[in-house]
């Protein structure tokens, strides 16, 4: 086994590799771009080396810098993770040329499977069924359109260099072919620098079923199948193992075909052979076809680990260091059912737009495997894939695994950026999904039902107001500040104003008035309960409140008080009253240390209370007002000691 390895990746996969390496007593070296200097994978590794500025092309795709980092730190091997350089044969060669081990297959095997046309031709020769289509040299539009007619519509145009669902176009009708071809070529050129395409029959009621394989260069085994049919725009959303409705005959056929594919390229390491199955009449051994082979660890590998009990990264490290395959085929068994959901920072109603933001609050539930590369306080930047985590549920049956995953999704709390949690939660409860009737078109067909929409329920607005009114250390802690007056809180949900009036009601309760109706709220262990409804929880940030309604959804409210002075931006030492009013409370004294955001003084005007908070960390030099005093707009209230230097 290696003594030290370098992980040429970031995020959850880098953390996941480090976990196993550590368990095996292997030291780890992380690499990072400037955007990731504080990232979780950097903190987890034994050592970390900066490799460049944030753009991936100058950092995580900078093979020379990565190899240099491995040399400089005495790493013996490089684990590429997935994405980035993991399927780049030139990088694999350069690693070997530097006297290091590439944890993955040979450059030759990567190359053989790298282009979809050549891979299909190779698979045909190896006796693996491939999707009927055209994968020839002639790229003239006339030839391609003729082949499309011969294959029969609907067809799929695919970039031969494609990946991640890019450069792909489904065409249902010959009149749309020319336009689609142009689009696919343009996208392929931009994404892969190669605009060659192939044409495939579009399989009806398609199910994506893939087989995890593992080779040591001489032998290869399979670790059964995964179903990744729940996709959006050809990208996986939910993955599971085993495939629903799998029959013994189909499993034998597809797994054997996958092993044949691996053996045909003398495969070494972890790989995935992806097939498309026609499920219009259930799964049948004669109705699945090879699509491509991914010559790396796959994002969804944890579902296979869950149902086989194998640590695939451990196998990767063992085989790369020269050990034989840890288990024989007959010693591998399937147990239980596992389902994985990919949690992303993305704006689902806006069309699944990637989102960014600082994770002001982040809590994962127990009972499921969580793979993540971020911690509370970390930033989802625009530089890389906006994945926050993968949640993997394992249970004796598929139905139980889905229930477990649904509950875990509802218990996951993310504030600071929008996520696809509500969408995932709706998806795992979709009746066709529960019935195992999955196909790659399901999400698109039922998008309206899966995308959370509609305004937040009154309970969510009420809890948002409660959270906005209270300071960070517990929603009730600030109530004394606004007794006996009731307090009005102005919120916005997607630009729609929401006015709420709050009044204290007992030690753990409040009375909430909105839209002319008053409701009682009680604080419980699991959040606020409004009336007899479900409990809602919330996280308040200075200008934003995130309300968690479990299965009901998550809502984000803006809470920027128009009267709030932007003391922070001016950096002034003196906090002044933004309006004429009455000083209701003075919360600090001279000499007291304060942290940025601490409340200093509460001023009341027009029956509204307004808290002024510290613009920065510091010490109070002088309190210039007293409780009960009337002040003018602009009157100085508190002065902080000047900052050093
Ligand atoms: P899977 O999700 O099944 O593992 P994908 O093909 O969707 O396989 O890609 C896995 C990861 O690799 C994703 O994070 C994706 O963003 C990244 N990826 C895929 N293809 C490319 C590519 N051509 N260039 C850069 N990253 C890619
Ligand atoms: P990528 O390299 O982008 O992952 P794939 O060839 O693996 O490209 O295809 C991505 C997805 O597109 C598949 O998971 C499947 O949902 C869909 N797809 C691919 N080929 C076909 C086909 N011939 N018929 C129907 N759907 C297909
Ligand atoms: Mg694929």
PDB file of N, CA, C and O in Angstrom, residues 455-462 465 488-491 496-502 511-519 557:
ATOM      1  N   UNK A 455     -47.071  30.508  -2.953  1.00  0.00           N
ATOM      2  CA  UNK A 455     -46.586  31.308  -1.835  1.00  0.00           C
ATOM      3  C   UNK A 455     -46.459  30.473  -0.567  1.00  0.00           C
ATOM      4  O   UNK A 455     -47.074  29.407  -0.446  1.00  0.00           O
ATOM      5  N   UNK A 456     -45.654  30.932   0.368  1.00  0.00           N
ATOM      6  CA  UNK A 456     -45.496  30.199   1.619  1.00  0.00           C
ATOM      7  C   UNK A 456     -46.806  30.224   2.406  1.00  0.00           C
ATOM      8  O   UNK A 456     -47.554  31.197   2.322  1.00  0.00           O
ATOM      9  N   UNK A 457     -47.095  29.180   3.168  1.00  0.00           N
ATOM     10  CA  UNK A 457     -48.292  29.191   3.997  1.00  0.00           C
ATOM     11  C   UNK A 457     -48.134  30.233   5.106  1.00  0.00           C
ATOM     12  O   UNK A 457     -47.009  30.612   5.438  1.00  0.00           O
ATOM     13  N   UNK A 458     -49.244  30.708   5.680  1.00  0.00           N
ATOM     14  CA  UNK A 458     -49.163  31.734   6.729  1.00  0.00           C
ATOM     15  C   UNK A 458     -48.258  31.317   7.885  1.00  0.00           C
ATOM     16  O   UNK A 458     -47.559  32.159   8.459  1.00  0.00           O
ATOM     17  N   UNK A 459     -48.222  30.023   8.174  1.00  0.00           N
ATOM     18  CA  UNK A 459     -47.362  29.548   9.266  1.00  0.00           C
ATOM     19  C   UNK A 459     -45.894  29.882   8.988  1.00  0.00           C
ATOM     20  O   UNK A 459     -45.145  30.264   9.888  1.00  0.00           O
ATOM     21  N   UNK A 460     -45.494  29.716   7.726  1.00  0.00           N
ATOM     22  CA  UNK A 460     -44.095  29.981   7.381  1.00  0.00           C
ATOM     23  C   UNK A 460     -43.794  31.471   7.515  1.00  0.00           C
ATOM     24  O   UNK A 460     -42.720  31.861   7.989  1.00  0.00           O
ATOM     25  N   UNK A 461     -44.748  32.306   7.101  1.00  0.00           N
ATOM     26  CA  UNK A 461     -44.545  33.757   7.210  1.00  0.00           C
ATOM     27  C   UNK A 461     -44.438  34.142   8.684  1.00  0.00           C
ATOM     28  O   UNK A 461     -43.568  34.918   9.080  1.00  0.00           O
ATOM     29  N   UNK A 462     -45.311  33.564   9.498  1.00  0.00           N
ATOM     30  CA  UNK A 462     -45.309  33.883  10.924  1.00  0.00           C
ATOM     31  C   UNK A 462     -43.978  33.502  11.562  1.00  0.00           C
ATOM     32  O   UNK A 462     -43.395  34.280  12.325  1.00  0.00           O
ATOM     33  N   UNK A 465     -41.245  35.848  10.642  1.00  0.00           N
ATOM     34  CA  UNK A 465     -41.307  37.103  11.395  1.00  0.00           C
ATOM     35  C   UNK A 465     -40.751  36.913  12.800  1.00  0.00           C
ATOM     36  O   UNK A 465     -39.998  37.752  13.308  1.00  0.00           O
ATOM     37  N   UNK A 488     -44.043  45.356  14.582  1.00  0.00           N
ATOM     38  CA  UNK A 488     -44.353  45.026  13.203  1.00  0.00           C
ATOM     39  C   UNK A 488     -43.072  44.577  12.510  1.00  0.00           C
ATOM     40  O   UNK A 488     -42.014  45.190  12.676  1.00  0.00           O
ATOM     41  N   UNK A 489     -43.153  43.489  11.785  1.00  0.00           N
ATOM     42  CA  UNK A 489     -41.996  43.002  11.031  1.00  0.00           C
ATOM     43  C   UNK A 489     -42.374  43.000   9.560  1.00  0.00           C
ATOM     44  O   UNK A 489     -43.425  42.482   9.184  1.00  0.00           O
ATOM     45  N   UNK A 490     -41.515  43.612   8.776  1.00  0.00           N
ATOM     46  CA  UNK A 490     -41.769  43.647   7.331  1.00  0.00           C
ATOM     47  C   UNK A 490     -40.841  42.685   6.619  1.00  0.00           C
ATOM     48  O   UNK A 490     -39.627  42.784   6.723  1.00  0.00           O
ATOM     49  N   UNK A 491     -41.455  41.766   5.909  1.00  0.00           N
ATOM     50  CA  UNK A 491     -40.683  40.764   5.179  1.00  0.00           C
ATOM     51  C   UNK A 491     -41.082  40.827   3.716  1.00  0.00           C
ATOM     52  O   UNK A 491     -42.122  41.391   3.371  1.00  0.00           O
ATOM     53  N   UNK A 496     -42.850  40.038  -2.805  1.00  0.00           N
ATOM     54  CA  UNK A 496     -44.197  40.280  -2.280  1.00  0.00           C
ATOM     55  C   UNK A 496     -44.078  40.669  -0.816  1.00  0.00           C
ATOM     56  O   UNK A 496     -43.567  39.891  -0.012  1.00  0.00           O
ATOM     57  N   UNK A 497     -44.551  41.862  -0.449  1.00  0.00           N
ATOM     58  CA  UNK A 497     -44.423  42.276   0.947  1.00  0.00           C
ATOM     59  C   UNK A 497     -45.319  41.445   1.868  1.00  0.00           C
ATOM     60  O   UNK A 497     -46.423  41.050   1.472  1.00  0.00           O
ATOM     61  N   UNK A 498     -44.819  41.150   3.034  1.00  0.00           N
ATOM     62  CA  UNK A 498     -45.566  40.381   4.025  1.00  0.00           C
ATOM     63  C   UNK A 498     -45.421  41.127   5.354  1.00  0.00           C
ATOM     64  O   UNK A 498     -44.336  41.147   5.916  1.00  0.00           O
ATOM     65  N   UNK A 499     -46.481  41.733   5.816  1.00  0.00           N
ATOM     66  CA  UNK A 499     -46.414  42.481   7.069  1.00  0.00           C
ATOM     67  C   UNK A 499     -47.006  41.641   8.187  1.00  0.00           C
ATOM     68  O   UNK A 499     -48.092  41.098   8.061  1.00  0.00           O
ATOM     69  N   UNK A 500     -46.258  41.533   9.273  1.00  0.00           N
ATOM     70  CA  UNK A 500     -46.672  40.691  10.386  1.00  0.00           C
ATOM     71  C   UNK A 500     -46.521  41.506  11.669  1.00  0.00           C
ATOM     72  O   UNK A 500     -45.539  42.216  11.833  1.00  0.00           O
ATOM     73  N   UNK A 501     -47.514  41.405  12.569  1.00  0.00           N
ATOM     74  CA  UNK A 501     -47.378  42.056  13.864  1.00  0.00           C
ATOM     75  C   UNK A 501     -47.254  40.988  14.933  1.00  0.00           C
ATOM     76  O   UNK A 501     -48.031  40.035  14.969  1.00  0.00           O
ATOM     77  N   UNK A 502     -46.263  41.160  15.786  1.00  0.00           N
ATOM     78  CA  UNK A 502     -45.982  40.167  16.819  1.00  0.00           C
ATOM     79  C   UNK A 502     -46.265  40.765  18.194  1.00  0.00           C
ATOM     80  O   UNK A 502     -46.005  41.931  18.429  1.00  0.00           O
ATOM     81  N   UNK A 511     -48.189  36.051  19.902  1.00  0.00           N
ATOM     82  CA  UNK A 511     -49.434  36.221  19.160  1.00  0.00           C
ATOM     83  C   UNK A 511     -49.062  36.910  17.860  1.00  0.00           C
ATOM     84  O   UNK A 511     -48.346  37.914  17.868  1.00  0.00           O
ATOM     85  N   UNK A 512     -49.525  36.346  16.762  1.00  0.00           N
ATOM     86  CA  UNK A 512     -49.094  36.837  15.451  1.00  0.00           C
ATOM     87  C   UNK A 512     -50.311  37.300  14.675  1.00  0.00           C
ATOM     88  O   UNK A 512     -51.269  36.542  14.514  1.00  0.00           O
ATOM     89  N   UNK A 513     -50.248  38.535  14.202  1.00  0.00           N
ATOM     90  CA  UNK A 513     -51.363  39.047  13.412  1.00  0.00           C
ATOM     91  C   UNK A 513     -50.894  39.355  12.005  1.00  0.00           C
ATOM     92  O   UNK A 513     -49.894  40.060  11.815  1.00  0.00           O
ATOM     93  N   UNK A 514     -51.579  38.774  11.057  1.00  0.00           N
ATOM     94  CA  UNK A 514     -51.296  39.072   9.652  1.00  0.00           C
ATOM     95  C   UNK A 514     -52.567  38.891   8.846  1.00  0.00           C
ATOM     96  O   UNK A 514     -53.395  38.042   9.170  1.00  0.00           O
ATOM     97  N   UNK A 515     -52.709  39.695   7.824  1.00  0.00           N
ATOM     98  CA  UNK A 515     -53.909  39.674   6.987  1.00  0.00           C
ATOM     99  C   UNK A 515     -55.176  39.706   7.842  1.00  0.00           C
ATOM    100  O   UNK A 515     -56.144  38.998   7.552  1.00  0.00           O
ATOM    101  N   UNK A 516     -55.128  40.477   8.926  1.00  0.00           N
ATOM    102  CA  UNK A 516     -56.316  40.653   9.747  1.00  0.00           C
ATOM    103  C   UNK A 516     -56.669  39.458  10.611  1.00  0.00           C
ATOM    104  O   UNK A 516     -57.726  39.425  11.239  1.00  0.00           O
ATOM    105  N   UNK A 517     -55.770  38.460  10.653  1.00  0.00           N
ATOM    106  CA  UNK A 517     -56.074  37.294  11.460  1.00  0.00           C
ATOM    107  C   UNK A 517     -54.984  37.074  12.501  1.00  0.00           C
ATOM    108  O   UNK A 517     -53.796  37.270  12.206  1.00  0.00           O
ATOM    109  N   UNK A 518     -55.381  36.685  13.698  1.00  0.00           N
ATOM    110  CA  UNK A 518     -54.392  36.481  14.744  1.00  0.00           C
ATOM    111  C   UNK A 518     -54.231  34.989  15.029  1.00  0.00           C
ATOM    112  O   UNK A 518     -55.207  34.248  15.089  1.00  0.00           O
ATOM    113  N   UNK A 519     -52.981  34.584  15.165  1.00  0.00           N
ATOM    114  CA  UNK A 519     -52.676  33.181  15.452  1.00  0.00           C
ATOM    115  C   UNK A 519     -51.772  33.110  16.675  1.00  0.00           C
ATOM    116  O   UNK A 519     -51.003  34.031  16.940  1.00  0.00           O
ATOM    117  N   UNK A 557     -37.085  34.427   3.001  1.00  0.00           N
ATOM    118  CA  UNK A 557     -37.678  35.765   3.057  1.00  0.00           C
ATOM    119  C   UNK A 557     -36.571  36.798   3.145  1.00  0.00           C
ATOM    120  O   UNK A 557     -35.555  36.569   3.804  1.00  0.00           O
TER     121      UNK A 557
END
